mmCIF file of C-alpha atoms and ligand atoms in Angstrom:
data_model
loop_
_atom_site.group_PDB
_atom_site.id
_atom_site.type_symbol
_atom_site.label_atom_id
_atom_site.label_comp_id
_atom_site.label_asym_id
_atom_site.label_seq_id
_atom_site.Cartn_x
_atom_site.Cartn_y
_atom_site.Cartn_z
ATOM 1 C CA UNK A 264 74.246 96.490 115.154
ATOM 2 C CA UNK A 265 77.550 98.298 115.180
ATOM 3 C CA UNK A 266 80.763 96.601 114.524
ATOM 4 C CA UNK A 267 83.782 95.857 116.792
ATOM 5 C CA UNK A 268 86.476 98.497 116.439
ATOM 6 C CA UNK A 269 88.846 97.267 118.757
ATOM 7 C CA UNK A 270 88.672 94.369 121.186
ATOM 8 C CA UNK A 271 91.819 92.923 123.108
ATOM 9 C CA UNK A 272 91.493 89.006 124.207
ATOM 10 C CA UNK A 273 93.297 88.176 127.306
ATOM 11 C CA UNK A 274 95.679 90.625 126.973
ATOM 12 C CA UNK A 275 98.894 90.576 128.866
ATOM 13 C CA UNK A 276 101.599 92.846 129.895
ATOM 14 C CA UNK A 277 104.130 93.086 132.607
ATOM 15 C CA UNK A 278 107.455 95.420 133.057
ATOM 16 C CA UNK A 279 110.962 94.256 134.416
ATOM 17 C CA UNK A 280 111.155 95.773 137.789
ATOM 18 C CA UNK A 281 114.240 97.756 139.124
ATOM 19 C CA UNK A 282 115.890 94.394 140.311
ATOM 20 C CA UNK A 283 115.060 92.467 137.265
ATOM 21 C CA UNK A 284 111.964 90.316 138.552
ATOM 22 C CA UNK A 285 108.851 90.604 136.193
ATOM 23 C CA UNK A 286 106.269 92.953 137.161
ATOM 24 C CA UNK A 287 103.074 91.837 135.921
ATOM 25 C CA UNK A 288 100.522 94.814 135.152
ATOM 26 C CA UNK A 289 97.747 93.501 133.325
ATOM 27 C CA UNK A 290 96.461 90.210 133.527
ATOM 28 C CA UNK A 291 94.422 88.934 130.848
ATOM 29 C CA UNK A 292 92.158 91.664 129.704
ATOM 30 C CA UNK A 293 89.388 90.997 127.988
ATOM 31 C CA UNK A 294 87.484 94.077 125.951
ATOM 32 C CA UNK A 295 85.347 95.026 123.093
ATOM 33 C CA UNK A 296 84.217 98.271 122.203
ATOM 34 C CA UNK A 297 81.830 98.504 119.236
ATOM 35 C CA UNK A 298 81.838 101.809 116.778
ATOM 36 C CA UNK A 299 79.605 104.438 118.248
ATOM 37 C CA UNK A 300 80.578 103.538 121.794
ATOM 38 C CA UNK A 301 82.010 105.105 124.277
ATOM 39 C CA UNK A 302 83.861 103.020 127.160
ATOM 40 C CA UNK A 303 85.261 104.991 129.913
ATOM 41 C CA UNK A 304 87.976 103.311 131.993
ATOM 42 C CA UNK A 305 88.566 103.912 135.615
ATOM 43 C CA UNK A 306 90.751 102.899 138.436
ATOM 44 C CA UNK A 307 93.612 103.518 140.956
ATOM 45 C CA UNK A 308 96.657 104.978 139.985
ATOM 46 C CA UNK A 309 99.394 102.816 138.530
ATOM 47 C CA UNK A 310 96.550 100.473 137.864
ATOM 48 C CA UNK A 311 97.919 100.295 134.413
ATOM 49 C CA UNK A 312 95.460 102.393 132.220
ATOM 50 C CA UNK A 313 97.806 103.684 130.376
ATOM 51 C CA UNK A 314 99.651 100.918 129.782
ATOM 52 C CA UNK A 315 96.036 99.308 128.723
ATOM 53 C CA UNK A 316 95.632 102.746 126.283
ATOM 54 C CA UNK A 317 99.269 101.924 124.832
ATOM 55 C CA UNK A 318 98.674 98.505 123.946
ATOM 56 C CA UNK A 319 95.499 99.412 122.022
ATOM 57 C CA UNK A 320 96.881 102.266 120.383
ATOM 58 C CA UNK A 321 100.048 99.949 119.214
ATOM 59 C CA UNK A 322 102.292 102.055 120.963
ATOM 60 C CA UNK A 323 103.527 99.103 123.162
ATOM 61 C CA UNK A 324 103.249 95.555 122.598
ATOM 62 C CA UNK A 325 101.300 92.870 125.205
ATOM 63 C CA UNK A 326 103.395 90.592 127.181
ATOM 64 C CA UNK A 327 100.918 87.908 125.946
ATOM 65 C CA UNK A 328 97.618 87.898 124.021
ATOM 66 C CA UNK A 329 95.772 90.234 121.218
ATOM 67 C CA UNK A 330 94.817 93.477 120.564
ATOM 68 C CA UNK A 331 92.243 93.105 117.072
ATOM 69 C CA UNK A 332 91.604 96.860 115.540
ATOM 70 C CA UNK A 333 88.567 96.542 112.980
ATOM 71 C CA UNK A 334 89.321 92.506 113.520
ATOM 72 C CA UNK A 335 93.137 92.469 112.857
ATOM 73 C CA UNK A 336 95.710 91.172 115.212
ATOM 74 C CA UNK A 337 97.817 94.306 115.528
ATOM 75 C CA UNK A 338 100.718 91.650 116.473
ATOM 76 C CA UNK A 339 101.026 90.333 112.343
ATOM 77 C CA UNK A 340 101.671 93.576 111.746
ATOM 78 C CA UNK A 341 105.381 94.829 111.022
ATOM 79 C CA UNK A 342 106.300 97.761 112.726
ATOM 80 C CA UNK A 343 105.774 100.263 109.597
ATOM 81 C CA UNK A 344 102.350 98.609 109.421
ATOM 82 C CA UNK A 345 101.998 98.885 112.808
ATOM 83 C CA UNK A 346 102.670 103.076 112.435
ATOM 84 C CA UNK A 347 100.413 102.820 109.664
ATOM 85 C CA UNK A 348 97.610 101.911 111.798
ATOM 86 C CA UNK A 349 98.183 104.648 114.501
ATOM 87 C CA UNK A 350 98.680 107.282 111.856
ATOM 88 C CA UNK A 351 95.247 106.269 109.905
ATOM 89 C CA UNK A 352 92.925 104.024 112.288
ATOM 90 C CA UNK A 353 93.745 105.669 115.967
ATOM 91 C CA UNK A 354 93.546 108.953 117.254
ATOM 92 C CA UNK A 355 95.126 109.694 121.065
ATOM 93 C CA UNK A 356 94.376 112.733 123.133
ATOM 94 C CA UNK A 357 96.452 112.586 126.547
ATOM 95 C CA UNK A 358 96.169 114.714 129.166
ATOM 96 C CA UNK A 359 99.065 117.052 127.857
ATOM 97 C CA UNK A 360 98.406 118.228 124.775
ATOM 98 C CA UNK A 361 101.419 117.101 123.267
ATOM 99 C CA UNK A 362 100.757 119.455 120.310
ATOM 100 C CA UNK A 363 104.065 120.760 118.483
ATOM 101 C CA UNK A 364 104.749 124.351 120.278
ATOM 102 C CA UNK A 365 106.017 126.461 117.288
ATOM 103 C CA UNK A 366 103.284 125.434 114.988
ATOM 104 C CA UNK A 367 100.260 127.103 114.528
ATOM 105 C CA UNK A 368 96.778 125.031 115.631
ATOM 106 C CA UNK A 369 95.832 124.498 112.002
ATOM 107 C CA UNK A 370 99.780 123.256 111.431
ATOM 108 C CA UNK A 371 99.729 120.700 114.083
ATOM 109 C CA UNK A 372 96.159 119.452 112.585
ATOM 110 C CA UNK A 373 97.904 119.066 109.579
ATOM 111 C CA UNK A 374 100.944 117.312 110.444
ATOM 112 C CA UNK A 375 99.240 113.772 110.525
ATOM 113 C CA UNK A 376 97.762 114.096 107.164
ATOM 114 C CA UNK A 377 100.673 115.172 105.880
ATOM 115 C CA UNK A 378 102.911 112.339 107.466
ATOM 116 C CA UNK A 379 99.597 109.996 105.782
ATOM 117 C CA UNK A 380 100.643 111.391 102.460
ATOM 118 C CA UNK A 381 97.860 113.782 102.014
ATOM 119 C CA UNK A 382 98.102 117.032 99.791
ATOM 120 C CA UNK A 383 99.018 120.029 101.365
ATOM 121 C CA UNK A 384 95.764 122.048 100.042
ATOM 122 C CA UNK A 385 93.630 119.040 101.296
ATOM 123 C CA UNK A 386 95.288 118.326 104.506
ATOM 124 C CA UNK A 387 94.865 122.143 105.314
ATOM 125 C CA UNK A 388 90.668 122.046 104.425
ATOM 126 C CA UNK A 389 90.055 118.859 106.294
ATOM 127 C CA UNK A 390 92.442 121.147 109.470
ATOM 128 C CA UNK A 391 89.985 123.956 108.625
ATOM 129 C CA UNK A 392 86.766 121.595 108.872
ATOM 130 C CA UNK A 393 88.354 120.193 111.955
ATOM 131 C CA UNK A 394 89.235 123.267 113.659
ATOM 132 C CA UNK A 395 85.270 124.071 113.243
ATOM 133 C CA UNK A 396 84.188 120.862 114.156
ATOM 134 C CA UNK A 397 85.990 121.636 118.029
ATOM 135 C CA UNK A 398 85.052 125.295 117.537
ATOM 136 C CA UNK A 399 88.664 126.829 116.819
ATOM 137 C CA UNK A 400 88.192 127.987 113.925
ATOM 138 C CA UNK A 401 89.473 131.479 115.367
ATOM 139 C CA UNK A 402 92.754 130.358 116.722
ATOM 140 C CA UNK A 403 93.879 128.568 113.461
ATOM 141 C CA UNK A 404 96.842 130.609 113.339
ATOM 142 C CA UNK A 405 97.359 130.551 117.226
ATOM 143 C CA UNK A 406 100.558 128.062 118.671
ATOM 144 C CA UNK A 407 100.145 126.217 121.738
ATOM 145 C CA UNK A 408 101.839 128.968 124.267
ATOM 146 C CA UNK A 409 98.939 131.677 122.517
ATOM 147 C CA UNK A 410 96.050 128.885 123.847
ATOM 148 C CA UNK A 411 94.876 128.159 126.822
ATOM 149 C CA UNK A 412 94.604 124.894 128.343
ATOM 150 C CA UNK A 413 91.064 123.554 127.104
ATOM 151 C CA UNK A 414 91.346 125.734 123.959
ATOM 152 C CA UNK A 415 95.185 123.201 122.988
ATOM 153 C CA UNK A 416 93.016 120.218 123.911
ATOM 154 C CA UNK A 417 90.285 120.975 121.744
ATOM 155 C CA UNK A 418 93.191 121.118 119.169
ATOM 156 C CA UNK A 419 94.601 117.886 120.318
ATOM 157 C CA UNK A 420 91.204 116.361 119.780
ATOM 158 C CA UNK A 421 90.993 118.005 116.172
ATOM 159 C CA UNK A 422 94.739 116.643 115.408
ATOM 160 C CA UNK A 423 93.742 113.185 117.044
ATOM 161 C CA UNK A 424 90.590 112.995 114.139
ATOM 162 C CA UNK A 425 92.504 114.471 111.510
ATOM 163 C CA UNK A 426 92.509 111.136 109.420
ATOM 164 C CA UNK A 427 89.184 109.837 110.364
ATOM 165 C CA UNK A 428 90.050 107.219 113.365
ATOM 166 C CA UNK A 429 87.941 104.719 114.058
ATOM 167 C CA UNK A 430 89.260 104.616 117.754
ATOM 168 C CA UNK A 431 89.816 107.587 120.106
ATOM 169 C CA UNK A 432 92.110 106.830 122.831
ATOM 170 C CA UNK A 433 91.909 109.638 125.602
ATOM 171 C CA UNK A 434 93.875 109.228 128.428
ATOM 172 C CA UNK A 435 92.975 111.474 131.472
ATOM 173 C CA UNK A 436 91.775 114.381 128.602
ATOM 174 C CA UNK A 437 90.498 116.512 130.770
ATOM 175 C CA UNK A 438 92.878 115.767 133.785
ATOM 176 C CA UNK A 439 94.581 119.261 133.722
ATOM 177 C CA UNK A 440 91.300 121.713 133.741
ATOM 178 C CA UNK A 441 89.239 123.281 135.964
ATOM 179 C CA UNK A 442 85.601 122.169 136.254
ATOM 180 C CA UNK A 443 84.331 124.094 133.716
ATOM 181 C CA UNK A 444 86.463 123.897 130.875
ATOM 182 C CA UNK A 445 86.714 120.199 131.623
ATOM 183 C CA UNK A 446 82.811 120.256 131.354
ATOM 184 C CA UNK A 447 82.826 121.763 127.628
ATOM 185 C CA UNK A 448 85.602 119.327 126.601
ATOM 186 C CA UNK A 449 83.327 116.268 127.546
ATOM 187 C CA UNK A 450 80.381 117.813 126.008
ATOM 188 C CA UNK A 451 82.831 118.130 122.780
ATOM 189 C CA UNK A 452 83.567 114.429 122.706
ATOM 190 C CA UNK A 453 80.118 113.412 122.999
ATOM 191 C CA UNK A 454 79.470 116.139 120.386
ATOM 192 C CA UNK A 455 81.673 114.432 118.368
ATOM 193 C CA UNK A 456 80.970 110.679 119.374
ATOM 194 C CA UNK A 457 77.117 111.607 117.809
ATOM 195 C CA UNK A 458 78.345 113.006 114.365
ATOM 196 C CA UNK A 459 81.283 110.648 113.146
ATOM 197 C CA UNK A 460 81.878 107.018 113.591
ATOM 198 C CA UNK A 461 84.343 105.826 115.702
ATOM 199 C CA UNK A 462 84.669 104.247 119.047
ATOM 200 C CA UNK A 463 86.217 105.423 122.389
ATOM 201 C CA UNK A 464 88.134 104.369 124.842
ATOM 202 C CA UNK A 465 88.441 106.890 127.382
ATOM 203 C CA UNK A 466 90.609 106.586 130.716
ATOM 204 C CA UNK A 467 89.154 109.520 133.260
ATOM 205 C CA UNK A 468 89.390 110.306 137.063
ATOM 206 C CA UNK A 469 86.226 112.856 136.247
ATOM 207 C CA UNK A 470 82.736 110.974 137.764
ATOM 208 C CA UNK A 471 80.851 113.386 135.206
ATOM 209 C CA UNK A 472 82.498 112.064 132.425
ATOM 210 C CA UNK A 473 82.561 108.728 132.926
ATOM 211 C CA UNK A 474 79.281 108.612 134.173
ATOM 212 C CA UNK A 475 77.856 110.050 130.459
ATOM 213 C CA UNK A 476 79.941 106.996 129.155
ATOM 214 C CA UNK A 477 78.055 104.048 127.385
ATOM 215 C CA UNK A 478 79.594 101.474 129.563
ATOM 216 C CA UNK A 479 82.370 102.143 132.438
ATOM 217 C CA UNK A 480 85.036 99.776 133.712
ATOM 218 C CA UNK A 481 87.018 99.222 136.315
ATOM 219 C CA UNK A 482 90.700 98.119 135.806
ATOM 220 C CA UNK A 483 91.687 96.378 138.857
ATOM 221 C CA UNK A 484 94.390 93.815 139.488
ATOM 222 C CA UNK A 485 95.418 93.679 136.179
ATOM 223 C CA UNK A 486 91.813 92.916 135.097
ATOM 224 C CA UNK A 487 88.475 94.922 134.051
ATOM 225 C CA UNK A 488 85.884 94.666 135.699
ATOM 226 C CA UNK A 489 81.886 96.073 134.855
ATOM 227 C CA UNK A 490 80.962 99.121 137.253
ATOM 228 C CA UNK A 491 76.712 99.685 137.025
ATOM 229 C CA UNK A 492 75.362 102.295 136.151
ATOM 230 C CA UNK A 493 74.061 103.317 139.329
ATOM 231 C CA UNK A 494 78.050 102.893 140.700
ATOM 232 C CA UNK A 495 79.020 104.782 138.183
ATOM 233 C CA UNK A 496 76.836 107.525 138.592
ATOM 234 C CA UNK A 497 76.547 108.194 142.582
ATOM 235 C CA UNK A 498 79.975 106.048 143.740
ATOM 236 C CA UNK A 499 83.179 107.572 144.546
ATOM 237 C CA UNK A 500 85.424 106.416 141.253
ATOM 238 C CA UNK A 501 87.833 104.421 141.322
HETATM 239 N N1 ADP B 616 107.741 101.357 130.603
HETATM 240 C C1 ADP B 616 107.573 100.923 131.867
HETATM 241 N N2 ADP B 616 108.563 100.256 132.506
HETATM 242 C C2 ADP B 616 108.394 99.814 133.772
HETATM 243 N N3 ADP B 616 107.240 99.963 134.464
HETATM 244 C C3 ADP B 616 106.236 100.613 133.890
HETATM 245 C C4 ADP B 616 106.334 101.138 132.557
HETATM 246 N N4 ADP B 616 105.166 101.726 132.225
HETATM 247 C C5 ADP B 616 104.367 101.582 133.308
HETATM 248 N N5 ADP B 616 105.009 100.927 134.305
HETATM 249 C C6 ADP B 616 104.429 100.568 135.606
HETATM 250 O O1 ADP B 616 103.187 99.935 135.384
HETATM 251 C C7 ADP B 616 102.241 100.339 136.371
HETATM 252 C C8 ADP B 616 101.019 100.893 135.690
HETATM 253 O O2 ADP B 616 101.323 102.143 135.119
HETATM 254 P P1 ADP B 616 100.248 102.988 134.288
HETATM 255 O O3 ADP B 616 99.724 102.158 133.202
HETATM 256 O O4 ADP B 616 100.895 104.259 133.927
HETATM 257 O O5 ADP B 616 99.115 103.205 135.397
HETATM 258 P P2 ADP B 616 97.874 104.215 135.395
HETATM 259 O O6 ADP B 616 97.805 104.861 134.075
HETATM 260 O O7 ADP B 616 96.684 103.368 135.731
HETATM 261 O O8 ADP B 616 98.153 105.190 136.512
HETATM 262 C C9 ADP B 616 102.956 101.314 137.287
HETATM 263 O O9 ADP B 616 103.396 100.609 138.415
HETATM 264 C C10 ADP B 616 104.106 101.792 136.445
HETATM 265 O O10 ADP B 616 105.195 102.138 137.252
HETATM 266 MG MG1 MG B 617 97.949 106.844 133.501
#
């Protein structure tokens, strides 16, 4: 049996509104997502996915409640331990690329291994394996404006596994492509899912591709909630 990567235990978070009241968004979430898993995350907009996605990733911190990466409380950790964590134990892919525009593909690979301290020569095999791995191994010298728009998210995913995560956070991946390029970037993630060991958290508006997930929630008033199967595959999402 597979271990817990990440699991969150009643997990809080709410946002001062414009007039100062509290604006509670999620409402004790409870999750676990084991290595090897997939778990895709659906729902209305402004449900708060991406606020759930920042709060695992220890980009944000909860309102109240824990977020446990690998078993850890992310909330003993200092903030530089905290970066430490999303530099070496989480990967994000958003829906913009967010890749660095006048670096090459290989360079932007690169850049997290070389903020982790790794050697230059080493950081730039592992971006070579990488850019293979998501086949890009022919635009390694391309930047972002010489890609198109699946071609810099199959980068982003390559960057986003450059130091061996052991969760992927993708939030609305394949929310900017048309059909068919969206279709090859889910086949890469299950691709990728099958070869390596790590777990993913995936938030998507795409049936398809939550439908191939191993499990698929619902996030709805501030809570998740099990879709079946069957919903998930035939049922208008969210
Ligand atoms: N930093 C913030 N400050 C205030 N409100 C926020 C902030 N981030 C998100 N929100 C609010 O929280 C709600 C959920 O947002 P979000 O997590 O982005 O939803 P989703 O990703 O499901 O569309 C929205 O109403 C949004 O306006
Ligand atoms: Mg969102």
């Amino acid at each position: 049996m597979n271990s817990v990567a990440i699991a969150t235990q009643r997990l809080f978070k709410s946002f001062k509104d414009s007039d100062g009241s509290e604006l509670p968004i999620l409402k004790g979430v409870d999750l676990e997502v084991k290595v090897g898993e997939v778990v895709a995350v659906v729902g209305a907009s402004g449900a708060g996915k991406s606020t759930l996605l920042h709060l695992l990733g220890g980009l944000d911190r909860p309102s109240a409640g824990e977020v446990y990466l690998a078993g850890q409380p992310l909330s003993g950790l200092a903030e530089q331990q905290l970066a430490e964590a999303r530099n070496q134990r989480i990967g994000f892919v958003f829906q913009f690329h967010h890749l660095l525009r006048e670096f090459s593909a290989r360079e932007n690979i690169m850049m997290p291994l070389l903020i982790g301290d790794v050697e230059s020569s080493q950081a730039e095999a592992r971006a070579e394996a990488l850019l293979r791995a998501v086949g890009m191994e022919r635009r390694a010298g391309h930047k972002p404006p010489q890609l198109s728009g699946g071609e810099r998210q199959r980068v982003a995913v390559a960057r986003a596994l450059a130091n061996n995560p052991l969760v992927l956070l993708a939030d609305e991946p394949s929310g900017n492509l048309d059909n068919q390029t969206a279709e090859g970037l889910h086949d890469l993630f299950f691709q990728l899912r099958d070869e390596r060991e790590f777990a993913v958290v995936l938030v998507t508006h795409n049936l398809e591709f939550a439908g191939r997930a191993d499990r698929v929630l619902r996030l709805h008033d501030g809570t998740l909630h099990a879709i079946t199967d069957s919903l998930a595959r035939h049922e208008t999402i969210p």
